[in-house]
PDB file of C-alpha atoms in Angstrom:
ATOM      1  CA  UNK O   1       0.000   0.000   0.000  1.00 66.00           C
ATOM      2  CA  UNK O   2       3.039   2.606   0.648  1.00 72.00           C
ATOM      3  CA  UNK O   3       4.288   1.847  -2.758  1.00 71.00           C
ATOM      4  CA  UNK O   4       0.980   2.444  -4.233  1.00 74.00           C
ATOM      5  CA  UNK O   5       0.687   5.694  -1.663  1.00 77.00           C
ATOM      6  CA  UNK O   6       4.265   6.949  -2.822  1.00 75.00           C
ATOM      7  CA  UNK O   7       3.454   6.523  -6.866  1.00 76.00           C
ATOM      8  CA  UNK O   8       0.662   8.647  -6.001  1.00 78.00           C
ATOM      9  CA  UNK O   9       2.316  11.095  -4.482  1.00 81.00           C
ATOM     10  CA  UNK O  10       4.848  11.311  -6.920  1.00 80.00           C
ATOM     11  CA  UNK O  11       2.778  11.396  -9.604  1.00 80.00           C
ATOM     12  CA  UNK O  12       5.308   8.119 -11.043  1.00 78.00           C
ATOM     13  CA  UNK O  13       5.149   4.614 -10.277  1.00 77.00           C
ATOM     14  CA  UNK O  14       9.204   4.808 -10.533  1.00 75.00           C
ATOM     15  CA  UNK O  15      10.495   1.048 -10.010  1.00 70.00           C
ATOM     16  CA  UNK O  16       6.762  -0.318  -9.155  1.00 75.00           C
ATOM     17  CA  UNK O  17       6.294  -3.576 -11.656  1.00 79.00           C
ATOM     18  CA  UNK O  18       2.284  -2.751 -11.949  1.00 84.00           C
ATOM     19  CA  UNK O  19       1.909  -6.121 -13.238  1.00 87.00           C
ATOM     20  CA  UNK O  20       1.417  -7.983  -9.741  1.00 88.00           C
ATOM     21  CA  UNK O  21      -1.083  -5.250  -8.676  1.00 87.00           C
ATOM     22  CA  UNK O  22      -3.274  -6.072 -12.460  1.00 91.00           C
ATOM     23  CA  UNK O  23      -3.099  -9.990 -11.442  1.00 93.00           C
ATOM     24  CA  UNK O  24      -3.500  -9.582  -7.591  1.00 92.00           C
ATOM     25  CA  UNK O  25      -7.302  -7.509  -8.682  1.00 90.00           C
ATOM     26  CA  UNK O  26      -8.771 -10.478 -10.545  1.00 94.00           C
ATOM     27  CA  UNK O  27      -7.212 -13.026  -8.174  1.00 95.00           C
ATOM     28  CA  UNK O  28      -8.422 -11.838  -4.738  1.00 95.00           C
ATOM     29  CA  UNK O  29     -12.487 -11.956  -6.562  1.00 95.00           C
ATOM     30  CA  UNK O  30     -11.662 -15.157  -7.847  1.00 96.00           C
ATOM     31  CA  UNK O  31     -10.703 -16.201  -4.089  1.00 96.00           C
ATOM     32  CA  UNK O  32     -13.614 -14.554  -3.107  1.00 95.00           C
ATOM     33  CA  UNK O  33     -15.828 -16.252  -5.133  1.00 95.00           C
ATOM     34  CA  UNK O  34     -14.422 -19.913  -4.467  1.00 96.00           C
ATOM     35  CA  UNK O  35     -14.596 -18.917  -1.056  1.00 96.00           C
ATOM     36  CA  UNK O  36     -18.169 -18.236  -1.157  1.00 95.00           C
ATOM     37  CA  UNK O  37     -18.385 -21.754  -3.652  1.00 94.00           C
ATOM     38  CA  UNK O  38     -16.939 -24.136  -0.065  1.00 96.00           C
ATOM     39  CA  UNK O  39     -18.751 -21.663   2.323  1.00 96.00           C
ATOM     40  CA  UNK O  40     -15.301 -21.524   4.065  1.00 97.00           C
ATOM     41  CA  UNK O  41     -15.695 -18.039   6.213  1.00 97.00           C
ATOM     42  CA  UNK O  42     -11.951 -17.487   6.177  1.00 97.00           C
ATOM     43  CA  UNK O  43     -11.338 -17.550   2.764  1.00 96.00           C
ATOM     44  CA  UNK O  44     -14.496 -16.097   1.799  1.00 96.00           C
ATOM     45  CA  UNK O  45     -14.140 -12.735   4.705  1.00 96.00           C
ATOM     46  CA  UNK O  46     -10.155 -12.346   4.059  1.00 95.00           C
ATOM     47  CA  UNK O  47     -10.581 -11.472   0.421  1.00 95.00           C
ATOM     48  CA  UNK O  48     -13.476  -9.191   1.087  1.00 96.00           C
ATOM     49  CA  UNK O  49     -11.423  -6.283   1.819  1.00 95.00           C
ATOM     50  CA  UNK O  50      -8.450  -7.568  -0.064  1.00 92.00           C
ATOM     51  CA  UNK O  51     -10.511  -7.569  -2.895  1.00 94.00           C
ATOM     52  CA  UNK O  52     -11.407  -4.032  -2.454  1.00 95.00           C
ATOM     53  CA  UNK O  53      -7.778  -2.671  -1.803  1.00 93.00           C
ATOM     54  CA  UNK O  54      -6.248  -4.567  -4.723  1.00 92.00           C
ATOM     55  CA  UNK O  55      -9.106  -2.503  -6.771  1.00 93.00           C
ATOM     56  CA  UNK O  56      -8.304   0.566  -5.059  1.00 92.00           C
ATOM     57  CA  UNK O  57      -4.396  -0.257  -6.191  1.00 88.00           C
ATOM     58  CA  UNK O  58      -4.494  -0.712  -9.710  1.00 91.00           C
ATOM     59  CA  UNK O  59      -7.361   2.129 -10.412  1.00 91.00           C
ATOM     60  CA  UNK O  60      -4.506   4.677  -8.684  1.00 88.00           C
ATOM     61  CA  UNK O  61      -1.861   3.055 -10.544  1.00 89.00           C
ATOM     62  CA  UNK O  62      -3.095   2.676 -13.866  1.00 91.00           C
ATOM     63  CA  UNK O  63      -3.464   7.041 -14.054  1.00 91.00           C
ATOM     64  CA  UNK O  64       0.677   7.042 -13.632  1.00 91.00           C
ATOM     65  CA  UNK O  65       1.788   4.491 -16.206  1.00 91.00           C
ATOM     66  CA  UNK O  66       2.504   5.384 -19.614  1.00 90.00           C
ATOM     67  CA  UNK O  67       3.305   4.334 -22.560  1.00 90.00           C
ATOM     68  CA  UNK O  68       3.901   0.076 -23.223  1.00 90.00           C
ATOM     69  CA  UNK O  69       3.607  -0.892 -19.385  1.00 89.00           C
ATOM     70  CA  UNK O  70       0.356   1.292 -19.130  1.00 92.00           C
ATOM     71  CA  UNK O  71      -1.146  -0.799 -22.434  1.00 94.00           C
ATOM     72  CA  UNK O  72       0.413  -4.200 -21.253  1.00 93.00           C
ATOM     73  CA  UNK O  73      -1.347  -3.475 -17.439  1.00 93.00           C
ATOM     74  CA  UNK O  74      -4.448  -2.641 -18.869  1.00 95.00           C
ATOM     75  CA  UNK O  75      -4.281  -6.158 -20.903  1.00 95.00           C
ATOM     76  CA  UNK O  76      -3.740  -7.995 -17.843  1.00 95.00           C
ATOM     77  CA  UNK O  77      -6.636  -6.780 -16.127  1.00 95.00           C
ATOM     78  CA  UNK O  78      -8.498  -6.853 -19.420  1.00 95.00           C
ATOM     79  CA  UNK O  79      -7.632 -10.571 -20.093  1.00 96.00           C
ATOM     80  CA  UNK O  80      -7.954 -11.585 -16.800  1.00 96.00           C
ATOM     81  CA  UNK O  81     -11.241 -10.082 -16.110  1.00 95.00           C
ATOM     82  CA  UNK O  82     -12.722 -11.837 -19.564  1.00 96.00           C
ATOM     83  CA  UNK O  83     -11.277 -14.746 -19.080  1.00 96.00           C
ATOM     84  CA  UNK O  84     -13.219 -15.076 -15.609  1.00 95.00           C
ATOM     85  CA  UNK O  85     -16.213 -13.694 -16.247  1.00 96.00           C
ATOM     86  CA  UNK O  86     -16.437 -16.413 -19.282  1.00 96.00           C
ATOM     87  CA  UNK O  87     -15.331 -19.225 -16.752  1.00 96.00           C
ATOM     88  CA  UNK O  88     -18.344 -17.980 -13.879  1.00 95.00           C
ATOM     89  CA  UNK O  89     -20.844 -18.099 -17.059  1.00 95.00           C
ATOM     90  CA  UNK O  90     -20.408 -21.172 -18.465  1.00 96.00           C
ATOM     91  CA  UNK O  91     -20.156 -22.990 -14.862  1.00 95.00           C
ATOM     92  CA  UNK O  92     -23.281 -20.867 -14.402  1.00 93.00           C
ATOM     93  CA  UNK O  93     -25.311 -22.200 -17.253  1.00 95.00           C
ATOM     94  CA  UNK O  94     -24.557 -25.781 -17.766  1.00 94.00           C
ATOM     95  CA  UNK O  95     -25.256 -28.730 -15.377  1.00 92.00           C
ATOM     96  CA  UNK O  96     -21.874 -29.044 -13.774  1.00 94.00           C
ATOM     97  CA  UNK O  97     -22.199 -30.476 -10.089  1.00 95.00           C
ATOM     98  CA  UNK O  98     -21.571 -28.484  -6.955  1.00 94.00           C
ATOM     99  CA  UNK O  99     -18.535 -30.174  -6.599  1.00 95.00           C
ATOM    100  CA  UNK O 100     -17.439 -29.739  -9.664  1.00 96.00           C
ATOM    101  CA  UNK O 101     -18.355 -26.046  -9.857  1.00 95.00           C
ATOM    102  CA  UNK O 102     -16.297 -25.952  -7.023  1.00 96.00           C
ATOM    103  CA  UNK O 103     -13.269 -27.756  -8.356  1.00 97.00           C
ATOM    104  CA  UNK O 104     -13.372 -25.221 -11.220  1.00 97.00           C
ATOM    105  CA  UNK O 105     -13.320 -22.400  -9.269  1.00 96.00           C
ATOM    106  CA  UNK O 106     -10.671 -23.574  -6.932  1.00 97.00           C
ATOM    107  CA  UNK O 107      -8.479 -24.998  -9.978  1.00 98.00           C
ATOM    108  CA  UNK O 108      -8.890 -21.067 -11.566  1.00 97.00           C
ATOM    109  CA  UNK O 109      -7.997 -19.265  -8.195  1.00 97.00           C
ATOM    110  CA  UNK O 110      -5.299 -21.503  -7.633  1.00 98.00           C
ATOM    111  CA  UNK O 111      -3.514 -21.171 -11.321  1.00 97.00           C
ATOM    112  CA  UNK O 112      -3.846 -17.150 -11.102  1.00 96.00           C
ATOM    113  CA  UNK O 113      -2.181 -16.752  -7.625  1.00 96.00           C
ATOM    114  CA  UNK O 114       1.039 -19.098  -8.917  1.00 97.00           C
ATOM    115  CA  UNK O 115       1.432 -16.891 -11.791  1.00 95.00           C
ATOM    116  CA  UNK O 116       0.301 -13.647  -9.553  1.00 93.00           C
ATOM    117  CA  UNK O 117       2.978 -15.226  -6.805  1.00 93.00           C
ATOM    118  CA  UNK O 118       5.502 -15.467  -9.699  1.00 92.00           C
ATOM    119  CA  UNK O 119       4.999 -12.212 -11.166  1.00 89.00           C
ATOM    120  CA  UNK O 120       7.410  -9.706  -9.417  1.00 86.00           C
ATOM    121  CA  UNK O 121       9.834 -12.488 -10.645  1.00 87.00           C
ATOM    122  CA  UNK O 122       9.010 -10.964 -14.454  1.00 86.00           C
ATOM    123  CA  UNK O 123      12.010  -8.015 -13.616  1.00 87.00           C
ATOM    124  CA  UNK O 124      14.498 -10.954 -12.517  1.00 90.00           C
ATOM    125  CA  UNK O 125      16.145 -10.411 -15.961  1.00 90.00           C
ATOM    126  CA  UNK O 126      16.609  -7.033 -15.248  1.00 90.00           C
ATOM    127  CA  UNK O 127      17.526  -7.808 -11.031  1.00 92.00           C
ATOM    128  CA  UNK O 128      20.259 -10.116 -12.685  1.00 93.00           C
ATOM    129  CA  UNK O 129      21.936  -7.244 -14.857  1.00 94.00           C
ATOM    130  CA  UNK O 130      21.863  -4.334 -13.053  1.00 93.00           C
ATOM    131  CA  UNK O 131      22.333  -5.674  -9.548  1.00 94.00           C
ATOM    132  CA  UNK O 132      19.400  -3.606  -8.448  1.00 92.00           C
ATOM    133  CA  UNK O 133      16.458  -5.513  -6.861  1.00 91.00           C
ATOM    134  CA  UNK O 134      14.554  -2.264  -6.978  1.00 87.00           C
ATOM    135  CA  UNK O 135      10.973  -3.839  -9.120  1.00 85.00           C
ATOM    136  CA  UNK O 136      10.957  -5.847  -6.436  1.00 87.00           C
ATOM    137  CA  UNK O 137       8.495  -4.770  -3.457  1.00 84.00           C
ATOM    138  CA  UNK O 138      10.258  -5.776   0.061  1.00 87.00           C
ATOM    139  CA  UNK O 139       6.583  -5.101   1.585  1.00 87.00           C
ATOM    140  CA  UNK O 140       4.897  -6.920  -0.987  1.00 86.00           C
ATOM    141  CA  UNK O 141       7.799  -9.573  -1.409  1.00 91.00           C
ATOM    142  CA  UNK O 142       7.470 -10.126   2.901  1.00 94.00           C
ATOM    143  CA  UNK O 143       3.377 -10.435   2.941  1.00 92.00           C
ATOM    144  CA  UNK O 144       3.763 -12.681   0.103  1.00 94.00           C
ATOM    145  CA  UNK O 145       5.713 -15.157   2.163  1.00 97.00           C
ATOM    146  CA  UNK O 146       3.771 -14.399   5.375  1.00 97.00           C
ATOM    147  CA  UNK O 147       0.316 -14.589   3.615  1.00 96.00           C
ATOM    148  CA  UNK O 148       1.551 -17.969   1.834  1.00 97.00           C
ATOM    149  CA  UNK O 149       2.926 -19.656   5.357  1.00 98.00           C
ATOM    150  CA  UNK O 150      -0.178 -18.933   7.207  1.00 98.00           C
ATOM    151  CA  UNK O 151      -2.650 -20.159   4.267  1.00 97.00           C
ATOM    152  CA  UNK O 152      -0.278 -23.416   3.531  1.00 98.00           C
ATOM    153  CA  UNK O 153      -1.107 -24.426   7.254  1.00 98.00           C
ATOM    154  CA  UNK O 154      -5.279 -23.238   7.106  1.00 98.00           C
ATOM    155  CA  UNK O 155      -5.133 -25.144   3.663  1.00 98.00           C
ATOM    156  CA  UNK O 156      -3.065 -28.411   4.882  1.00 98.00           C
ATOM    157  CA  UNK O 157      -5.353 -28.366   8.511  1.00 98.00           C
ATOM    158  CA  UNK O 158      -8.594 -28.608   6.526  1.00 97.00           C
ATOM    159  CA  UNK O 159      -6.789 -30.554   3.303  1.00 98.00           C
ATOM    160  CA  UNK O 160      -7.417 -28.273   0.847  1.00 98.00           C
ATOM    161  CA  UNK O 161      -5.507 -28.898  -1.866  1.00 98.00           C
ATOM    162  CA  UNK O 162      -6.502 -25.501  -4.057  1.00 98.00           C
ATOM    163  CA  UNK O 163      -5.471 -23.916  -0.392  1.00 98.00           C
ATOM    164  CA  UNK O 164      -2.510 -25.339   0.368  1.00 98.00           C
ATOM    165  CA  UNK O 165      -1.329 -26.342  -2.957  1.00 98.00           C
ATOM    166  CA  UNK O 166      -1.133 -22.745  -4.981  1.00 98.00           C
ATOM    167  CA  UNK O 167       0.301 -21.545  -1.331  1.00 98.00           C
ATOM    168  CA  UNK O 168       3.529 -23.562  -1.261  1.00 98.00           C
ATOM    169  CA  UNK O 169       4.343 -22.604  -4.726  1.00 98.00           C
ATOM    170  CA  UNK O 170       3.945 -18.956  -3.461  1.00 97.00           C
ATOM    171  CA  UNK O 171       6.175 -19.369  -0.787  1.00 98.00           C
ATOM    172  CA  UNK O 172       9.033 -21.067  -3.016  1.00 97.00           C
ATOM    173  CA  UNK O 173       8.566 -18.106  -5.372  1.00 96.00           C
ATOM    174  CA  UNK O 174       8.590 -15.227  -2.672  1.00 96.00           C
ATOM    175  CA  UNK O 175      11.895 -16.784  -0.843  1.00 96.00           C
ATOM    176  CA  UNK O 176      13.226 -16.529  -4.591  1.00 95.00           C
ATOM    177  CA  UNK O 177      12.321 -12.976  -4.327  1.00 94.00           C
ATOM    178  CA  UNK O 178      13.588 -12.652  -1.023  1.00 95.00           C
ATOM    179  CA  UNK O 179      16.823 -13.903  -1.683  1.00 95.00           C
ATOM    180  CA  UNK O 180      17.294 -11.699  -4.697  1.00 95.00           C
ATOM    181  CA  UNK O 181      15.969  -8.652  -2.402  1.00 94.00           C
ATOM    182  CA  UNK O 182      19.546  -9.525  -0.123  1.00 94.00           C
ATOM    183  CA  UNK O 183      21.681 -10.728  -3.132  1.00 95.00           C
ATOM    184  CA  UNK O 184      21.295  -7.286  -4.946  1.00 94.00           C
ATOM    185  CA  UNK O 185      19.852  -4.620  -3.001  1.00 93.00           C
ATOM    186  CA  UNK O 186      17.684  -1.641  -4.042  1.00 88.00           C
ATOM    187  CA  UNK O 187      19.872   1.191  -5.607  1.00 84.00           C
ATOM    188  CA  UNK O 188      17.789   4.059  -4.502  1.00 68.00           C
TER     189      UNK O 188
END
């Protein structure tokens, strides 16, 4: 959110890689919604307000970017948002089975927050050449691994595999980021 706060203020995102933020909209309403499919309160209540703030993020983003990532962030969201909306209609007008509704909408939530998880690892070309870590969010890159932990251990205590299973993946992709956060620091 300070990230988000500062591009605002600056009137530049600077470093931010807006691409995480485009994902991290569509992903916390597809929680939401898979949520609501298990009637798990936890799930379902967390991305509530997450789903609101990652709005909130990449409407006062978008205003600052120009130019390639400005048409490549608005793709994303684009893309993303199509691509979901078509998956909630068809499971909405055929005869699939709860649980297979359910399986849908958990296999979907799951396969966006791996690549969402992965996504600040789209600069690691640029981390690798100019030593500079900078795209990479340490606030972001720490509740990545903090949100991941915790949900691994809800999702293994109630075996949820489209829990647990996206969640380990994040966690192996934000101690990559981590470790490239202390391998090349930001060169502010």
């Amino acid at each position: 959110m300070a990230a988000v706060r500062n591009a605002i203020r600056d009137e530049s995102v600077g470093d931010l890689n807006a691409t995480p933020l485009a994902i991290m909209a569509v992903s916390s309403i597809c929680w939401l919604v898979y949520g609501l499919s298990v009637r798990d309160p936890y799930v379902t209540l967390s991305n509530v307000p997450g789903s609101i703030a990652c709005i909130w993020y990449i409407t006062a983003v978008l205003p600052l970017l120009k130019g390639s990532q400005l048409q490549t962030t608005q793709n994303i969201v684009v893309a993303l948002s199509a691509i979901t909306i078509n998956l909630w209609t068809y499971l909405s007008l055929t005869n699939k089975s709860v649980l297979q509704v359910r399986s849908a909408l958990g296999l979907f939530a799951s396969a966006l927050f791996v690549v969402l998880s992965g996504s600040p690892l789209s600069t690691i070309k640029t981390v690798l050449s100019t030593r500079n870590s900078g795209s990479i969010l340490t606030p972001l890159c720490i509740a990545q691994v903090t949100n991941t932990v915790l949900w691994s251990v809800y999702g293994l205590a109630i075996k949820d595999t489209f829990v647990y299973g996206p969640n380990l993946t994040g966690l192996g992709f934000g101690l990559i980021q981590l470790l490239l956060k202390i391998l090349f620091p930001s060169k502010k």
